[in-house]
């Protein structure tokens, strides 16, 4: 039992690392663009047009750096999700396979101890062109407010969906908990339809993340790169079909029925 108990601190450390990264990711994707906009260099008039930006080596260098950081995250997140790598990790790390995957994903975004990779070294492009920008009134007041409301709703939906999809299992905690208590693998207790859904659904919060990425008052060049690449990645990672959608609809109806039963009892 002692070796099994040693797994718990490792799983908790991975969870804390991922939780801190999630907080920083909210700041990076929502608070910074909504409250700070994009840094300006000499005012909006100093920004270059699209054709001039493609010939500016400093802008291209910043975009190339940002692209490299994004590809680092996408490569890690995709490679470690393959069956070959997961089988290798399960062989050498056992029940910590999911926790290690979560920790490596957090390290690719923002470690809590080591220097951040993506979010600290991200290069804004203040002199680059913008796809849109809310500057004139009343848009300069109402568009950021609307974006803020949509971001809050999106993050609340994301957190709710993560709880519905068993947040402890997604973070690798449940696997260690079941192992320590001798309950086996949590996935082994799920129905074949649920396992089929999980094999197709890489990112259960796709629509909400796309809202966060695109709904901003100012869409600058580096933000456009971030939104385009992650939109492509999220789109390619999805493979839901009609059978999956029917299963999700049935589960939603079952949960709504369970929530309404106490009210029905009170009414009687």
mmCIF file of C-alpha atoms in Angstrom:
data_model
loop_
_atom_site.group_PDB
_atom_site.id
_atom_site.type_symbol
_atom_site.label_atom_id
_atom_site.label_comp_id
_atom_site.label_asym_id
_atom_site.label_seq_id
_atom_site.Cartn_x
_atom_site.Cartn_y
_atom_site.Cartn_z
ATOM 1 C CA UNK A 1 0.000 0.000 0.000
ATOM 2 C CA UNK A 2 2.898 2.355 0.700
ATOM 3 C CA UNK A 3 4.104 2.533 -2.935
ATOM 4 C CA UNK A 4 0.511 3.175 -4.026
ATOM 5 C CA UNK A 5 0.170 6.028 -1.539
ATOM 6 C CA UNK A 6 3.258 7.647 -3.032
ATOM 7 C CA UNK A 7 1.253 8.109 -6.241
ATOM 8 C CA UNK A 8 -1.156 10.501 -4.532
ATOM 9 C CA UNK A 9 1.323 13.432 -4.108
ATOM 10 C CA UNK A 10 2.356 13.088 -7.756
ATOM 11 C CA UNK A 11 -1.264 13.218 -8.925
ATOM 12 C CA UNK A 12 -2.006 16.179 -6.640
ATOM 13 C CA UNK A 13 1.061 18.052 -7.898
ATOM 14 C CA UNK A 14 -0.111 17.522 -11.480
ATOM 15 C CA UNK A 15 -3.584 18.754 -10.554
ATOM 16 C CA UNK A 16 -2.252 21.902 -8.848
ATOM 17 C CA UNK A 17 -0.005 22.618 -11.821
ATOM 18 C CA UNK A 18 -2.912 22.217 -14.253
ATOM 19 C CA UNK A 19 -5.252 24.327 -12.105
ATOM 20 C CA UNK A 20 -2.750 27.194 -11.918
ATOM 21 C CA UNK A 21 -2.195 26.975 -15.658
ATOM 22 C CA UNK A 22 -5.953 27.151 -16.222
ATOM 23 C CA UNK A 23 -6.176 30.351 -14.182
ATOM 24 C CA UNK A 24 -3.326 31.858 -16.183
ATOM 25 C CA UNK A 25 -4.938 30.711 -19.446
ATOM 26 C CA UNK A 26 -8.104 32.628 -18.536
ATOM 27 C CA UNK A 27 -5.986 35.728 -17.945
ATOM 28 C CA UNK A 28 -4.079 35.206 -21.181
ATOM 29 C CA UNK A 29 -7.087 34.617 -23.449
ATOM 30 C CA UNK A 30 -9.737 36.816 -21.790
ATOM 31 C CA UNK A 31 -8.532 39.370 -19.251
ATOM 32 C CA UNK A 32 -5.570 40.657 -21.248
ATOM 33 C CA UNK A 33 -7.424 41.298 -24.542
ATOM 34 C CA UNK A 34 -10.579 42.567 -22.811
ATOM 35 C CA UNK A 35 -8.992 44.840 -20.227
ATOM 36 C CA UNK A 36 -5.683 45.709 -21.852
ATOM 37 C CA UNK A 37 -6.291 45.376 -25.550
ATOM 38 C CA UNK A 38 -3.125 45.068 -27.615
ATOM 39 C CA UNK A 39 -0.038 47.139 -26.849
ATOM 40 C CA UNK A 40 0.300 50.159 -29.059
ATOM 41 C CA UNK A 41 3.513 51.551 -30.495
ATOM 42 C CA UNK A 42 3.024 55.180 -31.356
ATOM 43 C CA UNK A 43 -0.768 54.914 -31.493
ATOM 44 C CA UNK A 44 -3.121 53.181 -33.932
ATOM 45 C CA UNK A 45 -1.808 55.272 -36.846
ATOM 46 C CA UNK A 46 1.587 53.582 -36.471
ATOM 47 C CA UNK A 47 0.150 50.196 -37.391
ATOM 48 C CA UNK A 48 1.002 48.919 -40.814
ATOM 49 C CA UNK A 49 -1.279 47.547 -43.463
ATOM 50 C CA UNK A 50 -1.429 43.869 -44.332
ATOM 51 C CA UNK A 51 0.881 44.103 -47.342
ATOM 52 C CA UNK A 52 3.431 46.224 -45.488
ATOM 53 C CA UNK A 53 3.293 43.856 -42.503
ATOM 54 C CA UNK A 54 4.199 40.915 -44.724
ATOM 55 C CA UNK A 55 7.377 42.747 -45.678
ATOM 56 C CA UNK A 56 8.321 43.833 -42.144
ATOM 57 C CA UNK A 57 10.955 41.461 -40.766
ATOM 58 C CA UNK A 58 10.262 42.389 -37.127
ATOM 59 C CA UNK A 59 6.553 41.542 -37.471
ATOM 60 C CA UNK A 60 7.301 38.326 -39.335
ATOM 61 C CA UNK A 61 9.862 37.338 -36.698
ATOM 62 C CA UNK A 62 7.344 37.868 -33.889
ATOM 63 C CA UNK A 63 4.682 35.874 -35.725
ATOM 64 C CA UNK A 64 7.151 33.081 -36.476
ATOM 65 C CA UNK A 65 8.075 32.934 -32.773
ATOM 66 C CA UNK A 66 4.418 32.811 -31.737
ATOM 67 C CA UNK A 67 3.728 30.124 -34.344
ATOM 68 C CA UNK A 68 6.581 28.048 -32.960
ATOM 69 C CA UNK A 69 5.147 28.304 -29.431
ATOM 70 C CA UNK A 70 1.720 27.242 -30.653
ATOM 71 C CA UNK A 71 3.139 24.308 -32.615
ATOM 72 C CA UNK A 72 5.035 23.249 -29.506
ATOM 73 C CA UNK A 73 1.776 23.045 -27.560
ATOM 74 C CA UNK A 74 -0.204 21.425 -30.388
ATOM 75 C CA UNK A 75 2.567 18.887 -31.009
ATOM 76 C CA UNK A 76 2.807 17.913 -27.343
ATOM 77 C CA UNK A 77 -0.959 17.771 -26.894
ATOM 78 C CA UNK A 78 -1.472 15.645 -30.013
ATOM 79 C CA UNK A 79 1.555 13.349 -29.747
ATOM 80 C CA UNK A 80 0.907 12.364 -26.142
ATOM 81 C CA UNK A 81 -2.755 11.670 -26.989
ATOM 82 C CA UNK A 82 -1.886 8.984 -29.550
ATOM 83 C CA UNK A 83 -2.538 5.362 -28.593
ATOM 84 C CA UNK A 84 1.116 4.429 -29.090
ATOM 85 C CA UNK A 85 2.411 7.045 -26.669
ATOM 86 C CA UNK A 86 -0.369 6.391 -24.165
ATOM 87 C CA UNK A 87 0.441 2.674 -24.215
ATOM 88 C CA UNK A 88 4.136 3.432 -23.642
ATOM 89 C CA UNK A 89 3.347 5.814 -20.787
ATOM 90 C CA UNK A 90 0.958 3.325 -19.209
ATOM 91 C CA UNK A 91 3.674 0.677 -19.381
ATOM 92 C CA UNK A 92 6.324 2.766 -17.620
ATOM 93 C CA UNK A 93 4.212 5.127 -15.476
ATOM 94 C CA UNK A 94 1.147 2.998 -14.856
ATOM 95 C CA UNK A 95 -1.782 4.775 -13.264
ATOM 96 C CA UNK A 96 0.038 8.119 -13.488
ATOM 97 C CA UNK A 97 -0.293 8.142 -17.282
ATOM 98 C CA UNK A 98 -3.158 10.665 -17.298
ATOM 99 C CA UNK A 99 -1.553 12.839 -14.621
ATOM 100 C CA UNK A 100 1.684 12.964 -16.606
ATOM 101 C CA UNK A 101 -0.217 13.942 -19.749
ATOM 102 C CA UNK A 102 -1.980 16.745 -17.873
ATOM 103 C CA UNK A 103 1.285 17.949 -16.311
ATOM 104 C CA UNK A 104 3.094 18.020 -19.670
ATOM 105 C CA UNK A 105 0.206 19.978 -21.199
ATOM 106 C CA UNK A 106 0.449 22.506 -18.378
ATOM 107 C CA UNK A 107 4.222 22.735 -18.843
ATOM 108 C CA UNK A 108 3.743 23.452 -22.540
ATOM 109 C CA UNK A 109 1.459 26.361 -21.648
ATOM 110 C CA UNK A 110 2.664 27.779 -18.342
ATOM 111 C CA UNK A 111 4.712 26.071 -15.665
ATOM 112 C CA UNK A 112 4.285 27.415 -12.160
ATOM 113 C CA UNK A 113 8.009 27.153 -11.322
ATOM 114 C CA UNK A 114 9.940 27.113 -14.589
ATOM 115 C CA UNK A 115 9.587 30.022 -17.049
ATOM 116 C CA UNK A 116 6.327 29.952 -18.963
ATOM 117 C CA UNK A 117 6.644 28.748 -22.529
ATOM 118 C CA UNK A 118 3.605 29.992 -24.415
ATOM 119 C CA UNK A 119 2.045 32.673 -22.244
ATOM 120 C CA UNK A 120 5.152 34.438 -20.910
ATOM 121 C CA UNK A 121 7.147 34.398 -24.133
ATOM 122 C CA UNK A 122 4.227 35.221 -26.405
ATOM 123 C CA UNK A 123 5.178 38.130 -28.676
ATOM 124 C CA UNK A 124 2.455 40.786 -29.230
ATOM 125 C CA UNK A 125 2.567 42.595 -32.568
ATOM 126 C CA UNK A 126 1.545 46.188 -31.728
ATOM 127 C CA UNK A 127 2.615 47.565 -35.126
ATOM 128 C CA UNK A 128 0.803 44.891 -37.081
ATOM 129 C CA UNK A 129 -2.573 45.321 -38.762
ATOM 130 C CA UNK A 130 -5.865 44.535 -37.024
ATOM 131 C CA UNK A 131 -8.761 42.626 -38.531
ATOM 132 C CA UNK A 132 -11.223 44.684 -36.504
ATOM 133 C CA UNK A 133 -11.114 47.207 -33.669
ATOM 134 C CA UNK A 134 -13.844 48.957 -31.688
ATOM 135 C CA UNK A 135 -12.551 52.534 -31.353
ATOM 136 C CA UNK A 136 -15.405 54.916 -32.104
ATOM 137 C CA UNK A 137 -18.219 55.501 -29.623
ATOM 138 C CA UNK A 138 -20.575 53.952 -28.738
ATOM 139 C CA UNK A 139 -18.808 50.788 -29.991
ATOM 140 C CA UNK A 140 -15.708 51.447 -27.874
ATOM 141 C CA UNK A 141 -17.906 51.127 -24.770
ATOM 142 C CA UNK A 142 -20.487 48.530 -25.699
ATOM 143 C CA UNK A 143 -18.398 46.059 -27.703
ATOM 144 C CA UNK A 144 -15.891 45.365 -24.855
ATOM 145 C CA UNK A 145 -18.806 45.031 -22.440
ATOM 146 C CA UNK A 146 -20.566 42.551 -24.731
ATOM 147 C CA UNK A 147 -17.336 40.608 -25.209
ATOM 148 C CA UNK A 148 -16.819 40.508 -21.450
ATOM 149 C CA UNK A 149 -20.320 39.084 -20.882
ATOM 150 C CA UNK A 150 -19.825 36.435 -23.577
ATOM 151 C CA UNK A 151 -16.454 35.465 -22.119
ATOM 152 C CA UNK A 152 -17.936 35.090 -18.634
ATOM 153 C CA UNK A 153 -20.758 32.917 -20.002
ATOM 154 C CA UNK A 154 -18.290 30.830 -22.029
ATOM 155 C CA UNK A 155 -16.005 30.184 -19.056
ATOM 156 C CA UNK A 156 -18.942 29.282 -16.829
ATOM 157 C CA UNK A 157 -20.102 26.800 -19.469
ATOM 158 C CA UNK A 158 -16.569 25.407 -19.786
ATOM 159 C CA UNK A 159 -16.277 24.835 -16.040
ATOM 160 C CA UNK A 160 -19.766 23.282 -15.934
ATOM 161 C CA UNK A 161 -18.983 20.918 -18.818
ATOM 162 C CA UNK A 162 -15.706 19.866 -17.202
ATOM 163 C CA UNK A 163 -17.603 18.981 -14.033
ATOM 164 C CA UNK A 164 -20.182 16.992 -16.004
ATOM 165 C CA UNK A 165 -17.398 15.088 -17.791
ATOM 166 C CA UNK A 166 -15.840 14.124 -14.428
ATOM 167 C CA UNK A 167 -13.138 16.733 -13.790
ATOM 168 C CA UNK A 168 -11.250 14.458 -11.367
ATOM 169 C CA UNK A 169 -10.909 11.807 -14.055
ATOM 170 C CA UNK A 170 -9.828 14.316 -16.701
ATOM 171 C CA UNK A 171 -7.078 15.541 -14.367
ATOM 172 C CA UNK A 172 -5.873 12.021 -13.500
ATOM 173 C CA UNK A 173 -6.895 12.132 -9.827
ATOM 174 C CA UNK A 174 -9.661 9.554 -10.069
ATOM 175 C CA UNK A 175 -7.370 6.972 -11.663
ATOM 176 C CA UNK A 176 -4.948 7.195 -8.723
ATOM 177 C CA UNK A 177 -7.803 7.196 -6.190
ATOM 178 C CA UNK A 178 -9.320 4.049 -7.684
ATOM 179 C CA UNK A 179 -5.894 2.387 -7.847
ATOM 180 C CA UNK A 180 -5.117 3.078 -4.187
ATOM 181 C CA UNK A 181 -8.486 1.678 -3.102
ATOM 182 C CA UNK A 182 -8.199 -1.311 -5.430
ATOM 183 C CA UNK A 183 -11.260 -0.363 -7.488
ATOM 184 C CA UNK A 184 -9.598 -0.844 -10.870
ATOM 185 C CA UNK A 185 -9.675 1.492 -13.861
ATOM 186 C CA UNK A 186 -12.510 4.112 -13.920
ATOM 187 C CA UNK A 187 -12.967 3.723 -17.674
ATOM 188 C CA UNK A 188 -13.681 0.018 -17.208
ATOM 189 C CA UNK A 189 -16.855 0.945 -15.336
ATOM 190 C CA UNK A 190 -18.224 3.105 -18.151
ATOM 191 C CA UNK A 191 -20.658 1.908 -20.785
ATOM 192 C CA UNK A 192 -19.490 1.119 -24.352
ATOM 193 C CA UNK A 193 -21.436 4.155 -25.636
ATOM 194 C CA UNK A 194 -19.603 6.427 -23.187
ATOM 195 C CA UNK A 195 -16.237 4.970 -24.201
ATOM 196 C CA UNK A 196 -17.131 5.501 -27.855
ATOM 197 C CA UNK A 197 -18.007 9.125 -27.146
ATOM 198 C CA UNK A 198 -14.740 9.759 -25.285
ATOM 199 C CA UNK A 199 -12.760 8.290 -28.175
ATOM 200 C CA UNK A 200 -14.349 10.828 -30.549
ATOM 201 C CA UNK A 201 -14.570 13.835 -28.248
ATOM 202 C CA UNK A 202 -11.063 15.213 -27.737
ATOM 203 C CA UNK A 203 -12.258 18.651 -26.582
ATOM 204 C CA UNK A 204 -15.751 18.866 -25.023
ATOM 205 C CA UNK A 205 -15.623 22.669 -24.807
ATOM 206 C CA UNK A 206 -14.878 23.475 -28.454
ATOM 207 C CA UNK A 207 -17.638 26.032 -29.112
ATOM 208 C CA UNK A 208 -16.998 27.896 -25.875
ATOM 209 C CA UNK A 209 -13.241 28.093 -26.524
ATOM 210 C CA UNK A 210 -13.863 29.378 -30.045
ATOM 211 C CA UNK A 211 -16.064 32.109 -28.565
ATOM 212 C CA UNK A 212 -13.258 33.114 -26.197
ATOM 213 C CA UNK A 213 -10.706 33.139 -29.012
ATOM 214 C CA UNK A 214 -12.667 35.165 -31.564
ATOM 215 C CA UNK A 215 -15.010 37.436 -29.577
ATOM 216 C CA UNK A 216 -12.623 40.259 -28.677
ATOM 217 C CA UNK A 217 -12.965 44.029 -29.208
ATOM 218 C CA UNK A 218 -9.612 44.187 -31.034
ATOM 219 C CA UNK A 219 -8.393 41.332 -33.194
ATOM 220 C CA UNK A 220 -4.716 42.026 -33.771
ATOM 221 C CA UNK A 221 -2.264 40.049 -35.858
ATOM 222 C CA UNK A 222 -0.929 37.793 -33.110
ATOM 223 C CA UNK A 223 -4.439 37.163 -31.730
ATOM 224 C CA UNK A 224 -5.587 36.257 -35.248
ATOM 225 C CA UNK A 225 -2.743 33.726 -35.485
ATOM 226 C CA UNK A 226 -3.710 32.254 -32.104
ATOM 227 C CA UNK A 227 -7.403 32.030 -33.013
ATOM 228 C CA UNK A 228 -6.814 30.570 -36.481
ATOM 229 C CA UNK A 229 -4.392 27.851 -35.426
ATOM 230 C CA UNK A 230 -6.377 26.749 -32.348
ATOM 231 C CA UNK A 231 -9.627 26.805 -34.377
ATOM 232 C CA UNK A 232 -8.018 24.516 -36.941
ATOM 233 C CA UNK A 233 -6.688 22.264 -34.190
ATOM 234 C CA UNK A 234 -10.018 22.063 -32.362
ATOM 235 C CA UNK A 235 -11.857 21.386 -35.611
ATOM 236 C CA UNK A 236 -9.548 18.553 -36.665
ATOM 237 C CA UNK A 237 -9.722 16.959 -33.202
ATOM 238 C CA UNK A 238 -13.493 16.499 -33.356
ATOM 239 C CA UNK A 239 -15.152 13.403 -34.763
ATOM 240 C CA UNK A 240 -18.672 13.284 -33.331
ATOM 241 C CA UNK A 241 -21.381 11.470 -35.286
ATOM 242 C CA UNK A 242 -25.145 11.042 -34.941
ATOM 243 C CA UNK A 243 -24.777 8.142 -32.518
ATOM 244 C CA UNK A 244 -22.638 10.271 -30.202
ATOM 245 C CA UNK A 245 -25.111 13.135 -30.384
ATOM 246 C CA UNK A 246 -28.012 10.809 -29.530
ATOM 247 C CA UNK A 247 -26.090 9.527 -26.520
ATOM 248 C CA UNK A 248 -25.341 13.078 -25.349
ATOM 249 C CA UNK A 249 -28.987 14.051 -25.777
ATOM 250 C CA UNK A 250 -30.136 11.028 -23.770
ATOM 251 C CA UNK A 251 -27.662 11.793 -20.978
ATOM 252 C CA UNK A 252 -28.766 15.417 -20.855
ATOM 253 C CA UNK A 253 -32.419 14.423 -20.651
ATOM 254 C CA UNK A 254 -31.621 11.921 -17.885
ATOM 255 C CA UNK A 255 -29.778 14.541 -15.839
ATOM 256 C CA UNK A 256 -32.588 17.064 -16.311
ATOM 257 C CA UNK A 257 -35.102 14.431 -15.214
ATOM 258 C CA UNK A 258 -33.084 13.704 -12.068
ATOM 259 C CA UNK A 259 -32.916 17.402 -11.276
ATOM 260 C CA UNK A 260 -36.665 17.823 -11.712
ATOM 261 C CA UNK A 261 -37.680 14.848 -9.533
ATOM 262 C CA UNK A 262 -37.335 16.633 -6.129
ATOM 263 C CA UNK A 263 -39.486 19.468 -7.462
ATOM 264 C CA UNK A 264 -42.113 16.961 -8.585
ATOM 265 C CA UNK A 265 -42.106 15.399 -5.102
ATOM 266 C CA UNK A 266 -42.581 18.761 -3.458
ATOM 267 C CA UNK A 267 -45.429 19.589 -5.807
ATOM 268 C CA UNK A 268 -47.222 16.403 -4.825
#
